[in-house]
Amino acid sequence: MELQSGQNIALAAGPIHFSLASEPSSYKGQLDLCVFLLTESGRVTGDDGFVFYGHVNDAAGAAVLQPALASVVIDTARLNTFVTRVVIAVSIDVNAGAARNFGQFTSLTITARTQTGEYRFQLVTAGMSESALILAEIYLRNGAWKLRAIGHGFAGGLAPLAKHYGVDVQEAAKQHSTPPPSSPHPGQATPSAPTAQDSAPKRIDLRKRQPVSLEKPTQGFGEIKINLNWSRGHVKRGFFGKPKGGIDLDLGCLVELVDGKFVVQALGNAFGRLDAPPFTKLLGDDRSGESASGEIMLINGKHWQEFKRVLVYAFIYEGVPNWSAADGVVTVTAPGIPELIVRLDESAVGQSMCGIAMLENDAGRIRITKLVEYYTGHEKLDKAHGFGFKWVAGHK
Amino acid sequence: MAVSLQKGGRVSLEKAAPGLKNIHVGLGWDSRVTDGQEFDLDASVFLVGANGRVKSDDAFVFYNNLTSPDGSVEHTGDNRTGDGEGDDEVLNVYLEKVSSDVAKIIFTVTIHDADARRQNFGQVNNAFIRLVNKDTGIEVVRFDLGEDYSTETAMVFGEIYRQDGGWKFNAIGQGYSGGLAAMARQYGVNV
């Protein structure tokens, strides 16, 4: 059955399978579906109620998103009782290709399949300036779920859409307005990070999670480089000029390949290698932050198909766990994408571990999601992301 | 306290507000929150006889004919966006001036240019009609159109009708397709 914008229809009980198609289909890789689980007030139930590529299902499993397939399954039986409306929306990832708004598409078609029926809503998008659209919603009406086709949205993309439903969104512009941190090396050029940030395309910063997606390459990626730089803080020089009391930040990552899991970090001399698993290598160890290039981690992108995910972290090996004094900047670069720059400038007192970013293999694409989550140590970080390593104290 | 009606509900205006003569009829809806063309909703009134049809075309009060021939109904003007709290469009009804051959005063809202803008009442939220005693400022009756509308482009919000020598209000909330022209034809206006 064909639906038009504004039209509603009663749904049979059971899960509803939504899938999105676009015309022309060449832009499909740029489309990101998302779901808002809303209470009676029209606002999300909390962070868990915003399901998108950085959070692909809610805790109850009522909304399960498959970003690569542009599909989502809503199981109303699993929804919390205070959820009375579920919104299915789509936004354009402007970093992933040439499409900037839906006017560049001819049409979008969202199909909802239930056990008893199939409902199609084709939205003619030619001439539209919107870059985020509410496609459809299901809502409770007199105790039963109904489906409504919508097709309205926002020219400003995902940020105003998410705000509309009460998601706490920090816009990229705010980040741009903060002055770059002072260079840890007076008289030398500041590391390229702040300049790169200023010139980088404007992108959405969903406060904790800032995703960037890459077009699927034909044969792996080149080199993916992760750089950690930080300021020495107030270093007192000892009698022989040896720095004392500075902060030692260590860069590391948890690597999950299709077969096998690895830790790559200086601690325990687990530097890794590029030509064989874990295809990830830490170059040296900057004990003081004085090296202009800081610490560098390389990932061999040619073997990306063997990766499941990489969790990049930094931890304070020596010195008081004071992140705002360390002024750390992590830059993730891969060929052909804007740099992802993460500043570790939040004050997280007593927490020496910071989960920085997650790189995931999303059907061959790299999904980079900014995390910036602070923990008391490796074990807590691991636990939060379910890698399942056994942790023992070590030294270097 | 105002009477709050459900769809199909009726109330005697005499009982709800003894001595009611002059009525402020407020119609409202939420303005559009998404980007794109605004919803331009137009209130119109049909003063019809016992046969359900207007006696003459000027008994159709709308944005181009702001007063009925008997002076009993005044349209206060067109709000183009639905912005602002409260009533989006207001009509004044003076019951004592209503011509004796008028049996019903029907309050309708249609979406301007609905087909071209692909708009309908399935996209409009929180529509209501309320009657306020113009002399006291007290709300007499209110009807929130909580119905689950779909592709309708024209809506009868409610009507004031004569019964047993007095006036009653009926909360209707019935939608139609075809917009203002179809609505006007239905009540015998030559469009």
Coordinates of C-alpha atoms in Angstrom, one line a residue:
Chain A
M1 CA 0.0 0.0 0.0
E2 CA 1.2 3.5 -0.9
L3 CA 1.1 6.2 1.7
Q4 CA 1.3 10.0 1.3
S5 CA 2.7 12.5 3.6
G6 CA 0.5 13.0 6.6
Q7 CA -1.4 9.8 6.0
N8 CA -1.8 7.2 8.8
I9 CA -2.6 3.6 9.0
A10 CA -3.3 1.1 11.7
L11 CA -0.5 -1.5 12.2
A12 CA -0.8 -5.2 13.0
A13 CA 1.0 -6.4 16.1
G14 CA 4.6 -7.6 15.7
P15 CA 7.9 -6.1 14.7
I16 CA 8.0 -3.5 11.9
H17 CA 10.9 -3.6 9.5
F18 CA 11.8 -0.3 7.9
S19 CA 14.1 0.0 4.9
L20 CA 15.2 3.0 3.0
A21 CA 15.9 3.3 -0.7
S22 CA 17.0 6.4 -2.6
E23 CA 17.0 7.6 -6.2
P24 CA 19.7 7.9 -7.4
S25 CA 21.0 5.0 -5.4
S26 CA 24.6 6.1 -5.8
Y27 CA 24.1 8.5 -2.9
K28 CA 22.9 5.6 -0.6
G29 CA 26.3 5.4 1.2
Q30 CA 25.7 9.0 2.4
L31 CA 22.4 8.3 4.1
D32 CA 22.2 7.7 7.8
L33 CA 19.0 6.4 9.4
C34 CA 18.3 7.2 13.0
V35 CA 15.5 6.5 15.4
F36 CA 14.1 8.6 18.3
L37 CA 12.2 6.9 21.1
L38 CA 9.9 9.5 22.4
T39 CA 7.7 9.9 25.5
E40 CA 4.4 11.6 25.6
S41 CA 6.2 15.0 25.9
G42 CA 7.7 14.4 22.4
R43 CA 11.2 14.2 23.8
V44 CA 13.7 11.3 23.8
T45 CA 13.7 8.9 26.7
G46 CA 17.4 9.8 27.3
D47 CA 20.6 9.1 25.5
D48 CA 19.5 5.6 25.0
G49 CA 16.4 6.8 23.1
F50 CA 18.5 8.2 20.2
V51 CA 19.5 5.3 18.1
F52 CA 21.9 6.1 15.3
Y53 CA 25.2 4.9 13.8
G54 CA 27.0 5.7 17.0
H55 CA 24.4 3.8 19.1
V56 CA 22.8 1.2 16.9
N57 CA 20.2 -0.2 19.4
D58 CA 18.5 0.8 22.5
A59 CA 19.1 -1.1 25.7
A60 CA 15.7 -2.9 25.4
G61 CA 16.4 -4.0 21.8
A62 CA 13.2 -2.3 20.6
A63 CA 15.0 -0.4 17.9
V64 CA 17.8 -2.2 16.1
L65 CA 19.6 -0.3 13.4
Q66 CA 21.7 -1.8 10.6
P67 CA 23.5 1.3 9.3
A68 CA 25.1 -0.4 6.3
L69 CA 21.8 -1.8 5.1
A70 CA 19.8 1.4 5.8
S71 CA 17.3 -0.6 7.7
V72 CA 15.9 -0.6 11.2
V73 CA 13.6 -3.0 13.0
I74 CA 11.2 -1.6 15.6
D75 CA 9.7 -4.2 18.0
T76 CA 6.9 -2.4 19.8
A77 CA 6.6 -5.3 22.2
R78 CA 10.0 -4.5 23.6
L79 CA 9.5 -0.7 24.0
N80 CA 9.4 0.7 27.4
T81 CA 5.8 1.6 28.4
F82 CA 6.6 5.3 28.5
V83 CA 7.6 5.3 24.9
T84 CA 4.5 6.4 22.9
R85 CA 6.1 7.5 19.7
V86 CA 9.0 6.2 17.6
V87 CA 10.4 8.5 14.8
I88 CA 12.3 7.2 11.9
A89 CA 14.5 9.8 10.3
V90 CA 17.4 10.1 7.8
S91 CA 20.2 12.5 7.5
I92 CA 22.9 13.1 4.9
D93 CA 26.5 12.5 6.0
V94 CA 28.0 15.5 4.2
N95 CA 31.5 14.2 4.9
A96 CA 30.9 11.0 2.9
G97 CA 30.2 12.2 -0.6
A98 CA 28.8 14.8 -2.9
A99 CA 25.3 15.1 -1.6
R100 CA 24.5 18.1 0.6
N101 CA 20.8 18.2 0.7
F102 CA 17.8 16.0 -0.4
G103 CA 17.3 18.3 -3.4
Q104 CA 20.1 16.5 -5.0
F105 CA 18.1 13.3 -4.8
T106 CA 15.1 12.5 -6.9
S107 CA 13.2 10.6 -4.3
L108 CA 13.5 8.6 -1.1
T109 CA 11.3 5.6 -0.4
I110 CA 10.8 4.2 3.1
T111 CA 9.1 0.8 3.2
A112 CA 7.6 -0.6 6.4
R113 CA 6.9 -4.3 6.5
T114 CA 4.8 -6.0 9.1
Q115 CA 3.7 -9.6 9.3
T116 CA 0.6 -8.7 7.4
G117 CA 1.3 -5.8 5.2
E118 CA 3.8 -3.6 3.4
Y119 CA 3.5 0.2 3.3
R120 CA 5.6 2.4 1.0
F121 CA 6.0 6.1 1.3
Q122 CA 7.8 7.7 -1.6
L123 CA 8.9 11.2 -1.0
V124 CA 9.8 13.3 -4.0
T125 CA 12.7 15.3 -2.8
A126 CA 13.7 17.4 -5.9
G127 CA 14.0 21.0 -4.9
M128 CA 14.2 20.3 -1.1
S129 CA 16.8 22.1 0.9
E130 CA 16.5 19.8 3.9
S131 CA 19.4 17.6 4.8
A132 CA 17.6 15.7 7.6
L133 CA 14.1 14.4 7.2
I134 CA 11.6 12.7 9.4
L135 CA 10.4 9.9 7.2
A136 CA 7.8 8.2 9.3
E137 CA 6.6 7.7 12.9
I138 CA 4.8 5.0 14.7
Y139 CA 2.6 6.1 17.6
L140 CA 0.2 4.8 20.1
R141 CA -3.4 5.6 19.5
N142 CA -6.1 4.2 21.7
G143 CA -3.8 1.4 22.8
A144 CA -2.7 0.3 19.3
W145 CA 0.2 1.3 17.1
K146 CA -0.3 3.3 14.0
L147 CA 2.1 4.4 11.3
R148 CA 2.2 7.9 9.8
A149 CA 4.2 9.0 6.8
I150 CA 5.8 12.4 7.3
G151 CA 8.6 13.7 5.0
H152 CA 9.3 16.9 6.8
G153 CA 12.7 17.9 8.1
F154 CA 15.5 20.5 8.6
A155 CA 17.9 22.2 6.3
G156 CA 20.4 22.2 9.1
G157 CA 20.8 18.5 9.2
L158 CA 20.9 16.1 12.1
A159 CA 21.7 18.7 14.7
P160 CA 18.3 20.6 14.6
L161 CA 16.5 17.3 14.1
A162 CA 18.0 15.8 17.2
K163 CA 17.5 19.0 19.1
H164 CA 13.9 19.0 18.1
Y165 CA 13.4 15.7 20.0
G166 CA 15.4 16.9 23.0
V167 CA 18.7 15.3 22.3
D168 CA 21.6 17.3 23.8
V169 CA 23.6 18.3 20.8
Q170 CA 26.7 20.4 20.9
E171 CA 27.3 22.1 17.6
A172 CA 30.6 22.1 15.9
A173 CA 30.6 25.9 15.8
K174 CA 31.0 26.0 19.6
Q175 CA 34.1 23.9 19.4
H176 CA 35.5 26.1 16.7
S177 CA 35.1 29.2 18.8
T178 CA 37.4 27.9 21.5
P179 CA 40.9 29.1 21.0
P180 CA 43.5 26.5 20.1
P181 CA 45.6 25.4 23.1
S182 CA 49.0 27.1 23.4
S183 CA 51.8 25.3 21.8
P184 CA 53.8 23.1 24.1
H185 CA 56.9 24.2 22.2
P186 CA 57.4 27.9 22.4
G187 CA 59.1 29.2 19.3
Q188 CA 58.2 26.2 17.3
A189 CA 55.3 25.8 15.0
T190 CA 52.2 24.5 16.7
P191 CA 51.3 21.0 15.7
S192 CA 49.1 21.0 12.6
A193 CA 46.0 20.1 14.6
P194 CA 44.4 23.4 15.4
T195 CA 44.8 24.7 11.8
A196 CA 43.4 21.5 10.4
Q197 CA 40.4 21.8 12.7
D198 CA 39.7 25.3 11.5
S199 CA 39.8 24.3 7.9
A200 CA 38.0 21.0 8.3
P201 CA 34.5 20.8 7.0
K202 CA 31.9 21.7 9.5
R203 CA 30.5 18.6 11.1
I204 CA 28.2 17.6 13.8
D205 CA 29.6 17.1 17.2
L206 CA 27.1 15.0 19.2
R207 CA 29.0 15.9 22.4
K208 CA 30.4 12.5 23.3
R209 CA 30.3 10.9 19.9
Q210 CA 31.5 12.5 16.8
P211 CA 31.3 10.1 13.9
V212 CA 32.9 10.5 10.6
S213 CA 32.3 7.9 7.9
L214 CA 34.4 6.9 5.0
E215 CA 33.3 5.9 1.6
K216 CA 33.9 2.2 1.0
P217 CA 37.2 1.8 -0.8
T218 CA 37.7 -0.9 -3.4
Q219 CA 40.9 -2.3 -1.9
G220 CA 41.4 -1.3 1.7
F221 CA 42.6 2.0 2.9
G222 CA 46.0 3.5 3.1
E223 CA 47.6 4.2 6.4
I224 CA 45.5 5.3 9.2
K225 CA 47.5 7.5 11.6
I226 CA 46.6 8.3 15.2
N227 CA 48.7 11.0 16.8
L228 CA 48.7 12.0 20.5
N229 CA 50.3 15.2 21.6
W230 CA 50.2 16.9 24.9
S231 CA 51.7 19.7 26.9
R232 CA 54.3 18.8 29.6
G233 CA 52.4 20.8 32.2
H234 CA 54.5 22.6 34.7
V235 CA 57.7 20.6 34.5
K236 CA 60.3 21.1 37.1
R237 CA 63.8 20.5 35.9
G238 CA 66.0 18.4 38.2
F239 CA 69.7 19.0 38.7
F240 CA 70.8 17.1 35.6
G241 CA 68.1 18.6 33.5
K242 CA 66.0 15.5 33.7
P243 CA 62.3 16.4 33.7
K244 CA 60.5 15.6 36.9
G245 CA 56.9 15.8 37.8
G246 CA 55.8 16.1 34.2
I247 CA 52.9 14.1 32.8
D248 CA 53.5 11.0 30.8
L249 CA 50.6 10.2 28.5
D250 CA 50.6 6.9 26.7
L251 CA 48.7 6.2 23.6
G252 CA 47.3 2.7 23.1
C253 CA 44.5 0.7 21.5
L254 CA 42.5 -2.4 21.8
V255 CA 42.3 -4.2 18.5
E256 CA 39.7 -6.7 17.6
L257 CA 40.4 -8.5 14.4
V258 CA 38.1 -11.1 12.7
D259 CA 40.3 -13.6 14.5
G260 CA 42.0 -12.4 17.6
K261 CA 42.2 -9.5 20.0
F262 CA 45.3 -7.5 20.7
V263 CA 46.5 -4.7 23.0
V264 CA 48.9 -2.3 21.4
Q265 CA 50.7 0.1 23.9
A266 CA 54.1 0.9 25.3
L267 CA 53.3 -0.6 28.6
G268 CA 54.4 -4.3 28.5
N269 CA 56.3 -3.6 25.2
A270 CA 53.3 -4.5 23.1
F271 CA 54.2 -2.3 20.2
G272 CA 52.5 -4.4 17.6
R273 CA 53.4 -4.7 13.9
L274 CA 52.0 -3.6 10.6
D275 CA 52.7 -6.5 8.3
A276 CA 50.9 -9.1 10.4
P277 CA 48.2 -9.1 13.1
P278 CA 47.4 -6.8 14.7
F279 CA 48.3 -4.7 11.7
T280 CA 48.7 -1.9 14.2
K281 CA 52.0 -0.4 15.4
L282 CA 53.0 2.1 18.0
L283 CA 56.0 4.1 16.9
G284 CA 58.3 4.7 19.9
D285 CA 57.2 6.2 23.2
D286 CA 57.4 9.8 24.1
R287 CA 58.0 9.9 27.9
S288 CA 57.7 13.6 28.2
G289 CA 55.6 15.1 25.5
E290 CA 58.6 17.0 24.3
S291 CA 58.8 15.3 20.9
A292 CA 57.2 17.6 18.4
S293 CA 55.3 14.7 16.8
G294 CA 54.2 13.1 20.1
E295 CA 53.1 9.5 20.0
I296 CA 52.0 7.9 16.8
M297 CA 50.0 4.8 16.2
L298 CA 49.7 3.4 12.7
I299 CA 47.0 1.1 11.3
N300 CA 47.6 -0.7 8.1
G301 CA 44.4 0.1 6.2
K302 CA 45.1 -2.4 3.5
H303 CA 44.1 -5.1 5.9
W304 CA 41.0 -3.2 7.1
Q305 CA 38.8 -6.2 6.1
E306 CA 40.4 -8.2 8.8
F307 CA 39.5 -5.6 11.4
K308 CA 36.3 -5.6 13.5
R309 CA 37.1 -2.6 15.6
V310 CA 39.8 -0.6 17.2
L311 CA 39.4 1.3 20.5
V312 CA 41.9 4.1 20.8
Y313 CA 42.8 5.3 24.3
A314 CA 45.3 7.4 26.2
F315 CA 46.3 7.0 29.8
I316 CA 48.3 8.9 32.2
Y317 CA 51.3 6.7 33.1
E318 CA 53.1 9.1 35.3
G319 CA 52.0 12.3 37.0
V320 CA 48.7 13.4 38.6
P321 CA 45.7 12.3 36.6
N322 CA 44.8 15.8 35.5
W323 CA 43.7 15.9 31.9
S324 CA 43.0 19.5 31.7
A325 CA 46.6 20.3 32.6
A326 CA 47.9 17.7 30.1
D327 CA 46.1 19.5 27.3
G328 CA 46.1 16.3 25.1
V329 CA 45.1 16.4 21.4
V330 CA 44.5 13.3 19.5
T331 CA 44.4 13.5 15.7
V332 CA 43.1 10.6 13.6
T333 CA 43.9 10.8 9.9
A334 CA 43.2 8.5 7.0
P335 CA 43.5 9.2 3.3
G336 CA 40.7 11.1 1.8
I337 CA 38.8 12.1 4.9
P338 CA 38.8 15.2 7.2
E339 CA 41.0 14.8 10.2
L340 CA 39.2 13.8 13.4
I341 CA 40.6 15.9 16.2
V342 CA 39.8 15.1 19.8
R343 CA 40.8 17.3 22.7
L344 CA 41.2 15.7 26.0
D345 CA 40.5 18.8 27.9
E346 CA 37.8 17.8 30.3
S347 CA 38.6 17.7 34.0
A348 CA 38.3 14.1 35.0
V349 CA 39.9 14.0 38.4
G350 CA 41.4 10.7 39.5
Q351 CA 40.6 8.9 36.3
S352 CA 43.8 8.1 34.5
M353 CA 42.3 6.3 31.4
C354 CA 40.5 8.0 28.5
G355 CA 38.7 6.1 25.8
I356 CA 39.2 8.5 22.8
A357 CA 37.7 7.0 19.7
M358 CA 36.3 3.8 18.3
L359 CA 37.1 2.8 14.7
E360 CA 34.7 0.2 13.4
N361 CA 34.5 -1.9 10.3
D362 CA 31.0 -1.1 9.0
A363 CA 30.6 -3.3 5.9
G364 CA 34.1 -2.3 4.7
R365 CA 33.8 1.4 5.7
I366 CA 35.6 2.9 8.6
R367 CA 33.2 4.4 11.1
I368 CA 35.1 6.7 13.5
T369 CA 33.2 7.6 16.6
K370 CA 34.6 10.1 19.1
L371 CA 34.1 8.8 22.6
V372 CA 36.1 10.8 25.3
E373 CA 35.0 8.6 28.1
Y374 CA 37.1 8.6 31.3
Y375 CA 37.8 5.6 33.4
T376 CA 39.9 4.6 36.4
G377 CA 42.0 2.2 34.3
H378 CA 42.3 -0.3 31.5
E379 CA 40.0 -2.8 33.0
K380 CA 37.1 -0.4 33.3
L381 CA 37.6 0.8 29.7
D382 CA 37.6 -2.8 28.5
K383 CA 34.5 -3.7 30.5
A384 CA 32.6 -0.7 29.1
H385 CA 33.3 -1.8 25.6
G386 CA 33.3 -5.6 26.1
F387 CA 36.7 -6.6 24.7
G388 CA 37.2 -9.1 27.5
F389 CA 40.9 -9.0 28.1
K390 CA 42.4 -10.1 31.4
W391 CA 44.4 -7.2 33.0
V392 CA 47.4 -7.4 35.3
A393 CA 49.7 -4.6 36.5
G394 CA 52.6 -3.9 34.2
H395 CA 55.5 -1.5 33.7
K396 CA 57.8 -0.3 31.0
Chain B
M1 CA -15.2 26.6 34.2
A2 CA -15.3 26.0 30.5
V3 CA -16.9 22.9 29.1
S4 CA -14.4 20.7 27.4
L5 CA -16.0 18.6 24.6
Q6 CA -15.0 15.5 22.9
K7 CA -15.6 14.9 19.2
G8 CA -19.4 14.8 18.7
G9 CA -20.1 16.4 22.0
R10 CA -22.8 19.0 22.3
V11 CA -23.6 21.7 24.9
S12 CA -26.3 24.3 25.3
L13 CA -24.8 27.7 25.3
E14 CA -27.6 28.9 27.5
K15 CA -26.7 26.4 30.2
A16 CA -22.9 26.8 29.8
A17 CA -23.1 30.6 30.0
P18 CA -26.5 32.1 30.8
G19 CA -27.0 35.4 29.0
L20 CA -24.3 34.8 26.4
K21 CA -24.8 37.2 23.5
N22 CA -21.4 38.0 22.0
I23 CA -18.9 35.3 21.3
H24 CA -15.2 35.3 20.5
V25 CA -14.6 32.2 18.5
G26 CA -10.9 31.3 18.6
L27 CA -9.3 28.7 16.3
G28 CA -5.8 27.5 16.8
W29 CA -3.2 25.0 15.8
D30 CA 0.6 24.5 16.2
S31 CA 2.8 26.3 13.7
R32 CA 5.2 24.1 11.7
V33 CA 8.4 23.2 13.6
T34 CA 10.3 21.7 10.7
D35 CA 11.7 23.7 7.8
G36 CA 9.7 24.1 4.6
Q37 CA 6.6 26.0 3.8
E38 CA 4.4 27.1 6.7
F39 CA 1.0 25.8 7.2
D40 CA -1.3 28.7 6.2
L41 CA -4.7 27.7 7.7
D42 CA -7.8 29.7 6.9
A43 CA -10.9 29.9 9.1
S44 CA -14.1 30.3 7.2
V45 CA -17.7 30.4 8.4
F46 CA -20.9 29.3 6.6
L47 CA -24.3 30.7 7.8
V48 CA -26.7 28.1 6.5
G49 CA -30.5 27.6 6.6
A50 CA -32.5 24.6 7.7
N51 CA -31.6 23.0 4.3
G52 CA -27.9 23.1 5.2
R53 CA -27.1 25.6 2.4
V54 CA -26.2 29.3 2.4
K55 CA -29.0 31.6 1.4
S56 CA -26.5 33.7 -0.7
D57 CA -22.8 33.6 -1.5
D58 CA -22.1 36.4 1.0
A59 CA -23.2 34.1 3.9
F60 CA -19.8 32.5 3.4
V61 CA -17.4 34.5 5.6
F62 CA -13.8 34.1 4.8
Y63 CA -10.6 36.1 4.2
N64 CA -12.1 37.9 1.2
N65 CA -15.5 38.5 2.8
L66 CA -15.0 39.5 6.4
T67 CA -18.6 40.1 7.5
S68 CA -21.9 38.3 7.0
P69 CA -24.8 40.3 5.5
D70 CA -26.6 40.5 8.8
G71 CA -23.5 41.6 10.6
S72 CA -23.7 38.7 13.0
V73 CA -20.3 37.2 12.1
E74 CA -17.0 39.1 11.7
H75 CA -13.8 37.6 10.6
T76 CA -10.9 39.5 12.3
G77 CA -8.3 38.7 9.6
D78 CA -5.9 36.1 8.3
N79 CA -3.0 34.8 10.4
R80 CA -0.6 33.4 7.8
T81 CA 1.6 31.2 10.0
G82 CA -0.1 30.0 13.2
D83 CA 2.7 31.6 15.2
G84 CA 2.0 32.8 18.7
E85 CA 0.2 31.4 21.7
G86 CA -3.5 31.0 21.8
D87 CA -5.9 31.7 19.0
D88 CA -4.5 31.8 15.5
E89 CA -7.7 33.1 13.9
V90 CA -10.6 34.8 15.6
L91 CA -14.2 35.3 14.6
N92 CA -16.8 37.3 16.4
V93 CA -20.4 36.1 16.6
Y94 CA -23.2 38.4 17.7
L95 CA -26.1 36.0 18.4
E96 CA -28.7 38.7 18.6
K97 CA -27.9 39.9 15.1
V98 CA -28.2 36.4 13.5
S99 CA -30.8 36.5 10.7
S100 CA -33.9 34.4 11.6
D101 CA -33.4 32.2 8.5
V102 CA -30.0 31.0 9.7
A103 CA -30.2 27.7 11.4
K104 CA -26.5 26.9 11.8
I105 CA -23.2 28.8 11.9
I106 CA -20.5 26.4 10.8
F107 CA -16.8 27.0 11.6
T108 CA -14.3 25.4 9.2
V109 CA -10.6 25.5 8.7
T110 CA -8.9 24.7 5.4
I111 CA -5.3 24.5 4.5
H112 CA -4.3 27.1 1.9
D113 CA -2.7 25.7 -1.2
A114 CA -2.7 22.3 0.4
D115 CA -2.2 20.2 -2.8
A116 CA 0.7 22.2 -4.1
R117 CA 2.4 22.3 -0.7
R118 CA 1.5 18.6 0.0
Q119 CA 0.0 19.5 3.3
N120 CA -2.9 18.1 5.2
F121 CA -4.3 17.8 8.7
G122 CA -2.2 14.7 9.3
Q123 CA 0.7 17.1 9.6
V124 CA -1.0 19.7 11.8
N125 CA -0.9 19.3 15.6
N126 CA -3.0 20.5 18.5
A127 CA -5.9 22.1 16.6
F128 CA -8.7 23.5 18.7
I129 CA -11.8 25.7 18.7
R130 CA -13.0 27.6 21.7
L131 CA -15.8 29.9 22.5
V132 CA -15.3 32.9 24.8
N133 CA -17.9 35.2 26.2
K134 CA -16.8 38.4 24.6
D135 CA -18.4 40.5 27.4
T136 CA -16.9 38.7 30.4
G137 CA -13.7 37.2 28.8
I138 CA -14.6 33.8 30.2
E139 CA -14.1 30.7 28.1
V140 CA -17.4 28.9 27.7
V141 CA -16.5 25.8 25.7
R142 CA -13.5 24.3 24.2
F143 CA -12.9 21.4 21.8
D144 CA -9.4 20.0 21.2
L145 CA -9.5 18.1 17.9
G146 CA -7.5 15.2 19.3
E147 CA -8.7 13.0 16.4
D148 CA -6.0 11.2 14.5
Y149 CA -6.3 13.1 11.2
S150 CA -4.7 11.9 8.0
T151 CA -4.9 13.4 4.5
E152 CA -7.8 15.8 5.1
T153 CA -7.3 19.3 3.8
A154 CA -10.5 20.8 5.1
M155 CA -12.0 20.5 8.5
V156 CA -15.3 21.4 10.1
F157 CA -14.2 22.3 13.6
G158 CA -17.6 22.9 15.1
E159 CA -21.0 24.6 14.7
I160 CA -23.4 26.8 16.6
Y161 CA -27.0 25.8 15.9
R162 CA -30.5 26.8 16.9
Q163 CA -32.5 24.4 19.0
D164 CA -35.7 25.0 21.0
G165 CA -35.3 28.7 20.8
G166 CA -31.7 28.7 22.1
W167 CA -28.2 28.1 20.7
K168 CA -26.1 25.0 21.1
F169 CA -22.5 24.2 20.2
N170 CA -21.6 20.9 18.5
A171 CA -17.9 19.7 18.5
I172 CA -17.6 18.2 15.1
G173 CA -14.0 17.6 14.0
Q174 CA -14.9 16.1 10.7
G175 CA -12.4 16.3 7.9
Y176 CA -12.7 16.4 4.1
S177 CA -10.5 16.4 1.1
G178 CA -10.7 19.0 -1.6
G179 CA -9.9 22.1 0.4
L180 CA -11.9 25.3 0.7
A181 CA -13.5 25.2 -2.8
A182 CA -15.0 21.7 -2.2
M183 CA -16.1 22.8 1.3
A184 CA -17.8 25.9 0.0
R185 CA -19.6 24.0 -2.8
Q186 CA -20.9 21.5 -0.2
Y187 CA -22.7 24.4 1.5
G188 CA -24.2 25.8 -1.7
V189 CA -21.7 28.6 -2.4
N190 CA -21.1 29.2 -6.1
V191 CA -17.3 28.9 -6.4

